Amino acid sequence: VYLQHQIQQIPGLDGRHARIYTTPVSSESLGPPVSWFNPTQVPIEIVTTLMLNGKTRSSIRFVGVEGSSWGQWSGVNGFFDTAPNGRVHFSIHSPLFMLSDEDRRLEAHSIRLTGELGDPSEAGYIVGDMVFEIGRLQIDEAGSPLAVFDGLRFASSSHRDAEMIGGTFDFGFDELAIDGESYRDGRLSLAFERFDAAALALMLKLAWADELGGLALFTNTLALIRHSPALSLEQIQLTSSAGRFEGRAKVALDFTTQAGQALDLSVLQVDGYLASSLALLESLLVRGLRVQLARDGLVEGVDYQDKQLHELAREQIAGAINMGWLKEQGDTVLIDFELIGGQLRVNGMPLSLIQR
């Protein structure tokens, strides 16, 4: 496949001084043709506008592929902007993408990727924001829905402030239907902060050169964490008709005290909690038991009834409460934990007092 460019150098009232029209071609005069590509069946067009102020915008159109044996793709529309300061802004949308074979089908509707990213040339890595969204994702098996996600979303954000870098990663969905159960408001949000930006750039450079190992890995890791960084589970949540599951956790290093001059448990700080309604925890455990039975091949020849699985799940919860790993508050069970000064406490008790 070759790209053919037509340049139209005509200034416009919108501040442009040129446009570049780019289309793919497959021609024997330019080289051997590609068997799977036919530009008359898969029209692609890119129009790049060059502005007098140094900015550019590339509009992208890809009509797509229909009737293929592997599935269907409705194509892509979007744009890609650049600025003189190296920042890029983009948005790409595809109405439908489908993969299928004899037994399975994956169908994604309203797919959108947007972002704004910085110039990676100085640091060797990119900081900025990106969001990937799917309006509906359905996975079918043997003609029946296996799982259906509505409002599926992946997002990342990173920033560099002076000597340090931080950011977040976020996954969520509005609703999930699976095996007759419905879950909503699912979210998993992670964050990192106060990692040394220069050390990260050097580690990536050494990794690309396959030179990050041994002493180089050790010394650069110490440099990476010299600002007392932290990793956080900012939020985890899930809601169903059986109740709600939620939690958070944070792991941090503290080198600001005299005790924190050496790498031992005294510099590590951990705290967090997980909480769930009893009914939802039981439901999730039953689902896990079903998966385990299927994986271990124990379903065949053994008639496991839902009643038995629920009884087994309740026994596991009761056992965890009796041993001190869980505590009960009304119709909710939870576990909270903290590690301070090298001592781990679970539900307010030292780990050594928790029964095993």
Tab-separated table of C-alpha atoms in Angstrom:
chain	number	residue	atom	x	y	z
A	1	VAL	CA	0.000	0.000	0.000
A	2	TYR	CA	1.316	3.437	-0.933
A	3	LEU	CA	0.184	6.913	0.080
A	4	GLN	CA	-0.438	9.516	-2.578
A	5	HIS	CA	-0.279	13.195	-1.530
A	6	GLN	CA	-1.783	16.120	-3.402
A	7	ILE	CA	-0.730	19.530	-2.072
A	8	GLN	CA	-3.009	22.527	-2.560
A	9	GLN	CA	-1.038	25.618	-1.545
A	10	ILE	CA	-3.788	28.242	-1.516
A	11	PRO	CA	-4.158	30.588	1.492
A	12	GLY	CA	-7.602	30.778	3.102
A	13	LEU	CA	-9.500	33.283	5.222
A	14	ASP	CA	-9.360	30.798	8.126
A	15	GLY	CA	-5.578	31.279	8.370
A	16	ARG	CA	-4.515	28.222	6.403
A	17	HIS	CA	-1.716	28.383	3.853
A	18	ALA	CA	-1.919	24.834	2.452
A	19	ARG	CA	-3.897	21.604	2.392
A	20	ILE	CA	-2.583	18.101	1.785
A	21	TYR	CA	-4.950	15.412	0.463
A	22	THR	CA	-3.695	11.903	1.247
A	23	THR	CA	-5.162	8.711	-0.215
A	24	PRO	CA	-3.802	5.147	-0.382
A	25	VAL	CA	-3.098	3.522	-3.718
A	26	SER	CA	-2.141	0.022	-4.777
A	27	SER	CA	-0.615	0.029	-8.219
A	28	GLU	CA	1.686	-2.297	-10.122
A	29	SER	CA	3.422	0.794	-11.505
A	30	LEU	CA	4.465	1.708	-7.949
A	31	GLY	CA	5.209	-1.800	-6.765
A	32	PRO	CA	3.647	-5.231	-6.257
A	33	PRO	CA	-0.038	-4.968	-5.242
A	34	VAL	CA	-1.276	-6.112	-1.836
A	35	SER	CA	-3.793	-8.913	-2.188
A	36	TRP	CA	-6.084	-7.937	0.695
A	37	PHE	CA	-6.238	-4.224	-0.110
A	38	ASN	CA	-8.473	-2.655	-2.713
A	39	PRO	CA	-8.748	1.156	-2.494
A	40	THR	CA	-12.028	1.104	-4.444
A	41	GLN	CA	-13.606	-1.052	-1.706
A	42	VAL	CA	-11.975	0.542	1.351
A	43	PRO	CA	-11.835	4.278	0.683
A	44	ILE	CA	-9.541	6.149	3.053
A	45	GLU	CA	-8.998	9.865	2.968
A	46	ILE	CA	-6.821	12.152	5.097
A	47	VAL	CA	-6.958	15.920	4.663
A	48	THR	CA	-4.266	17.908	6.486
A	49	THR	CA	-4.623	21.667	6.864
A	50	LEU	CA	-1.475	23.689	7.591
A	51	MET	CA	-2.082	26.975	9.431
A	52	LEU	CA	0.052	30.120	9.361
A	53	ASN	CA	0.370	30.020	13.163
A	54	GLY	CA	2.110	26.621	13.012
A	55	LYS	CA	-0.886	24.508	13.942
A	56	THR	CA	-2.184	21.619	11.836
A	57	ARG	CA	-5.402	19.605	11.638
A	58	SER	CA	-5.708	16.246	9.902
A	59	SER	CA	-9.245	15.036	9.225
A	60	ILE	CA	-9.510	11.266	8.792
A	61	ARG	CA	-12.243	9.277	7.039
A	62	PHE	CA	-12.286	5.514	6.609
A	63	VAL	CA	-15.539	4.153	5.185
A	64	GLY	CA	-14.941	0.655	6.511
A	65	VAL	CA	-15.399	-2.992	5.626
A	66	GLU	CA	-18.719	-4.832	5.329
A	67	GLY	CA	-19.628	-8.414	4.538
A	68	SER	CA	-16.213	-9.787	5.454
A	69	SER	CA	-15.941	-13.355	6.742
A	70	TRP	CA	-14.402	-12.152	10.037
A	71	GLY	CA	-17.028	-9.509	10.793
A	72	GLN	CA	-17.792	-5.888	10.050
A	73	TRP	CA	-16.262	-2.465	10.623
A	74	SER	CA	-18.293	0.667	9.883
A	75	GLY	CA	-15.170	2.807	9.547
A	76	VAL	CA	-13.684	5.804	11.312
A	77	ASN	CA	-14.149	9.546	11.374
A	78	GLY	CA	-11.978	11.898	13.348
A	79	PHE	CA	-9.273	14.520	13.530
A	80	PHE	CA	-5.711	14.921	14.766
A	81	ASP	CA	-4.453	18.408	15.724
A	82	THR	CA	-0.897	19.512	16.450
A	83	ALA	CA	0.453	22.745	17.939
A	84	PRO	CA	3.893	24.407	17.798
A	85	ASN	CA	4.497	23.574	21.475
A	86	GLY	CA	4.362	19.860	20.623
A	87	ARG	CA	0.928	19.147	22.102
A	88	VAL	CA	-1.503	17.017	20.118
A	89	HIS	CA	-5.280	16.760	20.388
A	90	PHE	CA	-7.271	14.001	18.713
A	91	SER	CA	-10.728	12.489	18.521
A	92	ILE	CA	-11.644	9.319	16.614
A	93	HIS	CA	-15.098	7.753	16.384
A	94	SER	CA	-16.324	4.478	14.918
A	95	PRO	CA	-20.036	3.570	15.014
A	96	LEU	CA	-19.622	-0.228	14.864
A	97	PHE	CA	-16.965	-2.927	15.053
A	98	MET	CA	-17.855	-6.630	14.998
A	99	LEU	CA	-15.806	-9.845	15.116
A	100	SER	CA	-17.444	-13.221	14.660
A	101	ASP	CA	-16.852	-16.887	13.970
A	102	GLU	CA	-19.081	-19.960	14.105
A	103	ASP	CA	-19.559	-19.905	17.894
A	104	ARG	CA	-18.735	-16.422	19.161
A	105	ARG	CA	-19.420	-12.818	18.319
A	106	LEU	CA	-18.092	-9.561	19.733
A	107	GLU	CA	-20.011	-6.408	18.855
A	108	ALA	CA	-18.972	-2.892	19.890
A	109	HIS	CA	-21.117	0.178	19.261
A	110	SER	CA	-20.213	3.870	19.422
A	111	ILE	CA	-16.452	3.576	19.910
A	112	ARG	CA	-14.638	6.812	20.692
A	113	LEU	CA	-10.988	7.636	21.452
A	114	THR	CA	-10.113	11.187	22.520
A	115	GLY	CA	-7.029	12.710	24.033
A	116	GLU	CA	-4.634	15.574	24.496
A	117	LEU	CA	-0.975	14.686	24.869
A	118	GLY	CA	2.265	16.592	25.422
A	119	ASP	CA	5.541	16.557	23.536
A	120	PRO	CA	7.585	13.434	24.423
A	121	SER	CA	10.811	14.675	22.853
A	122	GLU	CA	12.428	16.024	26.039
A	123	ALA	CA	11.436	13.410	28.614
A	124	GLY	CA	11.178	10.344	26.386
A	125	TYR	CA	7.625	9.640	27.531
A	126	ILE	CA	4.228	11.237	26.914
A	127	VAL	CA	2.061	12.934	29.522
A	128	GLY	CA	-1.524	14.004	29.009
A	129	ASP	CA	-5.077	12.700	28.959
A	130	MET	CA	-6.753	9.899	26.996
A	131	VAL	CA	-10.278	8.461	27.113
A	132	PHE	CA	-11.489	5.311	25.329
A	133	GLU	CA	-15.250	4.747	25.394
A	134	ILE	CA	-17.594	2.065	24.050
A	135	GLY	CA	-21.301	2.814	24.191
A	136	ARG	CA	-22.212	-0.880	24.200
A	137	LEU	CA	-20.034	-3.998	24.109
A	138	GLN	CA	-21.798	-7.345	23.673
A	139	ILE	CA	-20.152	-10.763	23.703
A	140	ASP	CA	-22.277	-13.678	22.441
A	141	GLU	CA	-21.545	-17.365	22.655
A	142	ALA	CA	-23.572	-20.042	20.833
A	143	GLY	CA	-26.114	-17.409	19.834
A	144	SER	CA	-26.810	-16.198	23.383
A	145	PRO	CA	-25.473	-13.076	25.158
A	146	LEU	CA	-22.555	-13.967	27.442
A	147	ALA	CA	-21.894	-10.428	28.697
A	148	VAL	CA	-23.205	-6.981	27.811
A	149	PHE	CA	-21.487	-3.770	28.921
A	150	ASP	CA	-23.182	-0.375	28.623
A	151	GLY	CA	-21.132	2.812	29.015
A	152	LEU	CA	-17.713	1.132	29.094
A	153	ARG	CA	-14.890	3.603	29.755
A	154	PHE	CA	-11.088	3.524	30.087
A	155	ALA	CA	-9.284	6.764	30.948
A	156	SER	CA	-5.758	7.806	31.850
A	157	SER	CA	-4.263	11.101	32.909
A	158	SER	CA	-0.657	11.972	33.695
A	159	HIS	CA	1.158	15.186	34.544
A	160	ARG	CA	4.675	16.344	35.262
A	161	ASP	CA	5.265	19.050	37.873
A	162	ALA	CA	8.888	20.209	38.150
A	163	GLU	CA	10.819	17.101	39.268
A	164	MET	CA	7.893	14.733	39.782
A	165	ILE	CA	5.326	12.849	37.736
A	166	GLY	CA	1.904	11.538	38.711
A	167	GLY	CA	-1.327	10.394	37.168
A	168	THR	CA	-4.477	8.279	37.272
A	169	PHE	CA	-5.968	5.258	35.510
A	170	ASP	CA	-9.710	4.755	35.514
A	171	PHE	CA	-11.952	1.892	34.359
A	172	GLY	CA	-15.717	1.896	34.667
A	173	PHE	CA	-19.072	0.935	33.218
A	174	ASP	CA	-22.663	2.077	33.655
A	175	GLU	CA	-24.157	-1.403	33.572
A	176	LEU	CA	-23.041	-5.005	33.097
A	177	ALA	CA	-25.397	-7.916	32.395
A	178	ILE	CA	-23.847	-11.378	32.768
A	179	ASP	CA	-25.424	-14.816	33.391
A	180	GLY	CA	-28.783	-13.313	34.280
A	181	GLU	CA	-27.254	-10.905	36.818
A	182	SER	CA	-27.079	-7.129	36.442
A	183	TYR	CA	-24.401	-4.863	37.924
A	184	ARG	CA	-24.153	-1.089	37.636
A	185	ASP	CA	-21.866	1.829	38.479
A	186	GLY	CA	-18.722	-0.301	38.300
A	187	ARG	CA	-15.488	1.602	38.790
A	188	LEU	CA	-11.814	0.942	39.421
A	189	SER	CA	-9.627	4.027	39.819
A	190	LEU	CA	-5.856	3.924	40.421
A	191	ALA	CA	-3.441	6.810	41.046
A	192	PHE	CA	0.295	7.330	41.373
A	193	GLU	CA	2.134	10.420	42.591
A	194	ARG	CA	5.556	11.861	43.438
A	195	PHE	CA	7.694	9.600	41.244
A	196	ASP	CA	10.947	11.173	40.030
A	197	ALA	CA	10.485	12.325	36.425
A	198	ALA	CA	14.183	12.338	35.450
A	199	ALA	CA	14.728	8.835	36.844
A	200	LEU	CA	11.731	7.535	34.910
A	201	ALA	CA	13.064	9.053	31.673
A	202	LEU	CA	16.484	7.446	32.249
A	203	MET	CA	14.972	4.046	33.098
A	204	LEU	CA	12.912	4.080	29.901
A	205	LYS	CA	15.987	5.044	27.876
A	206	LEU	CA	18.019	2.205	29.413
A	207	ALA	CA	15.141	-0.245	28.940
A	208	TRP	CA	14.877	0.587	25.225
A	209	ALA	CA	18.612	-0.055	24.942
A	210	ASP	CA	18.248	-3.318	26.910
A	211	GLU	CA	20.638	-1.967	29.551
A	212	LEU	CA	18.305	-1.782	32.553
A	213	GLY	CA	19.446	-4.518	34.883
A	214	GLY	CA	21.559	-5.265	37.920
A	215	LEU	CA	23.105	-2.183	39.501
A	216	ALA	CA	21.492	0.184	36.986
A	217	LEU	CA	18.040	-1.099	37.922
A	218	PHE	CA	18.728	-0.808	41.660
A	219	THR	CA	20.209	2.701	41.597
A	220	ASN	CA	17.572	4.087	39.249
A	221	THR	CA	14.770	2.546	41.304
A	222	LEU	CA	16.100	4.346	44.388
A	223	ALA	CA	16.166	7.584	42.381
A	224	LEU	CA	12.630	6.951	41.123
A	225	ILE	CA	11.186	6.750	44.653
A	226	ARG	CA	13.300	9.443	46.349
A	227	HIS	CA	10.353	11.883	46.664
A	228	SER	CA	8.315	9.495	48.877
A	229	PRO	CA	5.883	8.309	46.168
A	230	ALA	CA	2.446	6.783	46.663
A	231	LEU	CA	0.232	4.296	44.831
A	232	SER	CA	-3.490	4.476	45.515
A	233	LEU	CA	-6.594	2.491	44.818
A	234	GLU	CA	-8.686	5.640	44.790
A	235	GLN	CA	-11.984	3.865	44.366
A	236	ILE	CA	-13.405	0.446	43.671
A	237	GLN	CA	-17.173	0.035	43.580
A	238	LEU	CA	-19.942	-2.152	42.223
A	239	THR	CA	-23.707	-2.066	42.795
A	240	SER	CA	-26.374	-4.682	42.162
A	241	SER	CA	-29.832	-5.563	43.429
A	242	ALA	CA	-28.040	-7.472	46.226
A	243	GLY	CA	-26.247	-4.364	47.511
A	244	ARG	CA	-22.967	-2.514	47.089
A	245	PHE	CA	-19.262	-3.315	47.162
A	246	GLU	CA	-16.692	-0.545	47.665
A	247	GLY	CA	-13.196	0.133	48.900
A	248	ARG	CA	-10.000	2.108	48.712
A	249	ALA	CA	-6.327	1.594	49.584
A	250	LYS	CA	-3.059	3.527	49.582
A	251	VAL	CA	0.565	2.427	49.658
A	252	ALA	CA	3.184	5.125	50.310
A	253	LEU	CA	6.880	5.397	51.062
A	254	ASP	CA	8.010	7.989	53.601
A	255	PHE	CA	11.667	9.019	53.429
A	256	THR	CA	11.101	12.295	55.307
A	257	THR	CA	11.844	10.918	58.784
A	258	GLN	CA	15.151	9.793	60.257
A	259	ALA	CA	13.811	6.239	60.367
A	260	GLY	CA	13.146	6.434	56.670
A	261	GLN	CA	16.771	6.567	55.575
A	262	ALA	CA	16.898	2.830	54.943
A	263	LEU	CA	14.725	0.558	52.845
A	264	ASP	CA	12.779	-1.428	55.441
A	265	LEU	CA	9.159	-1.730	56.575
A	266	SER	CA	9.468	1.452	58.649
A	267	VAL	CA	9.260	3.577	55.476
A	268	LEU	CA	6.198	1.767	54.134
A	269	GLN	CA	2.720	3.052	54.945
A	270	VAL	CA	-0.440	1.176	53.958
A	271	ASP	CA	-4.065	1.828	54.789
A	272	GLY	CA	-7.416	1.006	53.270
A	273	TYR	CA	-10.675	-0.870	53.529
A	274	LEU	CA	-13.071	-3.083	51.571
A	275	ALA	CA	-16.780	-3.278	52.372
A	276	SER	CA	-19.681	-5.233	50.900
A	277	SER	CA	-23.266	-6.058	51.653
A	278	LEU	CA	-23.576	-9.652	52.852
A	279	ALA	CA	-25.923	-10.514	49.994
A	280	LEU	CA	-23.620	-9.163	47.284
A	281	LEU	CA	-20.541	-10.853	48.760
A	282	GLU	CA	-22.419	-14.149	48.869
A	283	SER	CA	-23.507	-13.675	45.249
A	284	LEU	CA	-19.929	-12.937	44.114
A	285	LEU	CA	-18.558	-15.947	46.018
A	286	VAL	CA	-21.160	-18.225	44.419
A	287	ARG	CA	-20.150	-16.933	40.988
A	288	GLY	CA	-16.496	-17.609	41.833
A	289	LEU	CA	-17.324	-21.129	43.009
A	290	ARG	CA	-19.131	-21.860	39.740
A	291	VAL	CA	-16.074	-20.691	37.765
A	292	GLN	CA	-13.761	-22.782	39.969
A	293	LEU	CA	-15.894	-25.906	39.570
A	294	ALA	CA	-15.986	-25.494	35.799
A	295	ARG	CA	-12.238	-24.849	35.644
A	296	ASP	CA	-11.373	-27.874	37.796
A	297	GLY	CA	-13.738	-30.108	35.846
A	298	LEU	CA	-15.799	-30.915	38.937
A	299	VAL	CA	-19.147	-30.075	37.392
A	300	GLU	CA	-19.345	-33.298	35.396
A	301	GLY	CA	-20.786	-36.163	37.408
A	302	VAL	CA	-21.601	-33.957	40.406
A	303	ASP	CA	-24.912	-32.194	40.727
A	304	TYR	CA	-24.077	-28.907	42.416
A	305	GLN	CA	-27.294	-27.060	43.177
A	306	ASP	CA	-27.440	-23.322	43.717
A	307	LYS	CA	-28.596	-23.996	47.265
A	308	GLN	CA	-25.388	-25.924	48.027
A	309	LEU	CA	-23.197	-23.224	46.516
A	310	HIS	CA	-24.934	-20.526	48.567
A	311	GLU	CA	-24.519	-22.587	51.744
A	312	LEU	CA	-20.811	-23.025	51.001
A	313	ALA	CA	-20.433	-19.266	50.372
A	314	ARG	CA	-22.153	-18.452	53.683
A	315	GLU	CA	-19.825	-20.897	55.461
A	316	GLN	CA	-16.781	-19.135	53.975
A	317	ILE	CA	-18.054	-15.727	55.096
A	318	ALA	CA	-18.853	-16.993	58.609
A	319	GLY	CA	-15.395	-18.556	58.841
A	320	ALA	CA	-13.686	-15.302	57.827
A	321	ILE	CA	-15.732	-13.407	60.466
A	322	ASN	CA	-14.880	-15.920	63.216
A	323	MET	CA	-11.161	-15.742	62.389
A	324	GLY	CA	-11.170	-11.936	62.487
A	325	TRP	CA	-10.491	-11.294	58.787
A	326	LEU	CA	-13.949	-9.755	58.362
A	327	LYS	CA	-16.117	-7.790	60.754
A	328	GLU	CA	-19.872	-7.535	60.590
A	329	GLN	CA	-21.808	-4.270	60.773
A	330	GLY	CA	-25.523	-4.897	60.271
A	331	ASP	CA	-26.003	-6.289	56.760
A	332	THR	CA	-22.453	-5.256	55.731
A	333	VAL	CA	-19.098	-6.981	56.180
A	334	LEU	CA	-15.790	-5.146	55.895
A	335	ILE	CA	-12.074	-5.393	56.376
A	336	ASP	CA	-9.840	-2.454	57.167
A	337	PHE	CA	-6.071	-2.592	57.318
A	338	GLU	CA	-3.068	-0.387	57.995
A	339	LEU	CA	0.690	-0.760	58.103
A	340	ILE	CA	2.446	1.946	60.118
A	341	GLY	CA	5.946	1.766	61.577
A	342	GLY	CA	6.369	-1.771	60.315
A	343	GLN	CA	3.281	-3.129	62.145
A	344	LEU	CA	0.305	-4.482	60.200
A	345	ARG	CA	-3.122	-4.214	61.811
A	346	VAL	CA	-6.291	-5.814	60.414
A	347	ASN	CA	-9.643	-4.591	61.725
A	348	GLY	CA	-7.797	-2.764	64.494
A	349	MET	CA	-5.895	-5.857	65.684
A	350	PRO	CA	-2.245	-6.793	65.142
A	351	LEU	CA	-1.874	-9.443	62.449
A	352	SER	CA	-0.434	-11.864	65.005
A	353	LEU	CA	-3.799	-11.943	66.801
A	354	ILE	CA	-5.777	-12.839	63.670
A	355	GLN	CA	-6.650	-16.546	63.667
A	356	ARG	CA	-5.385	-18.609	60.753
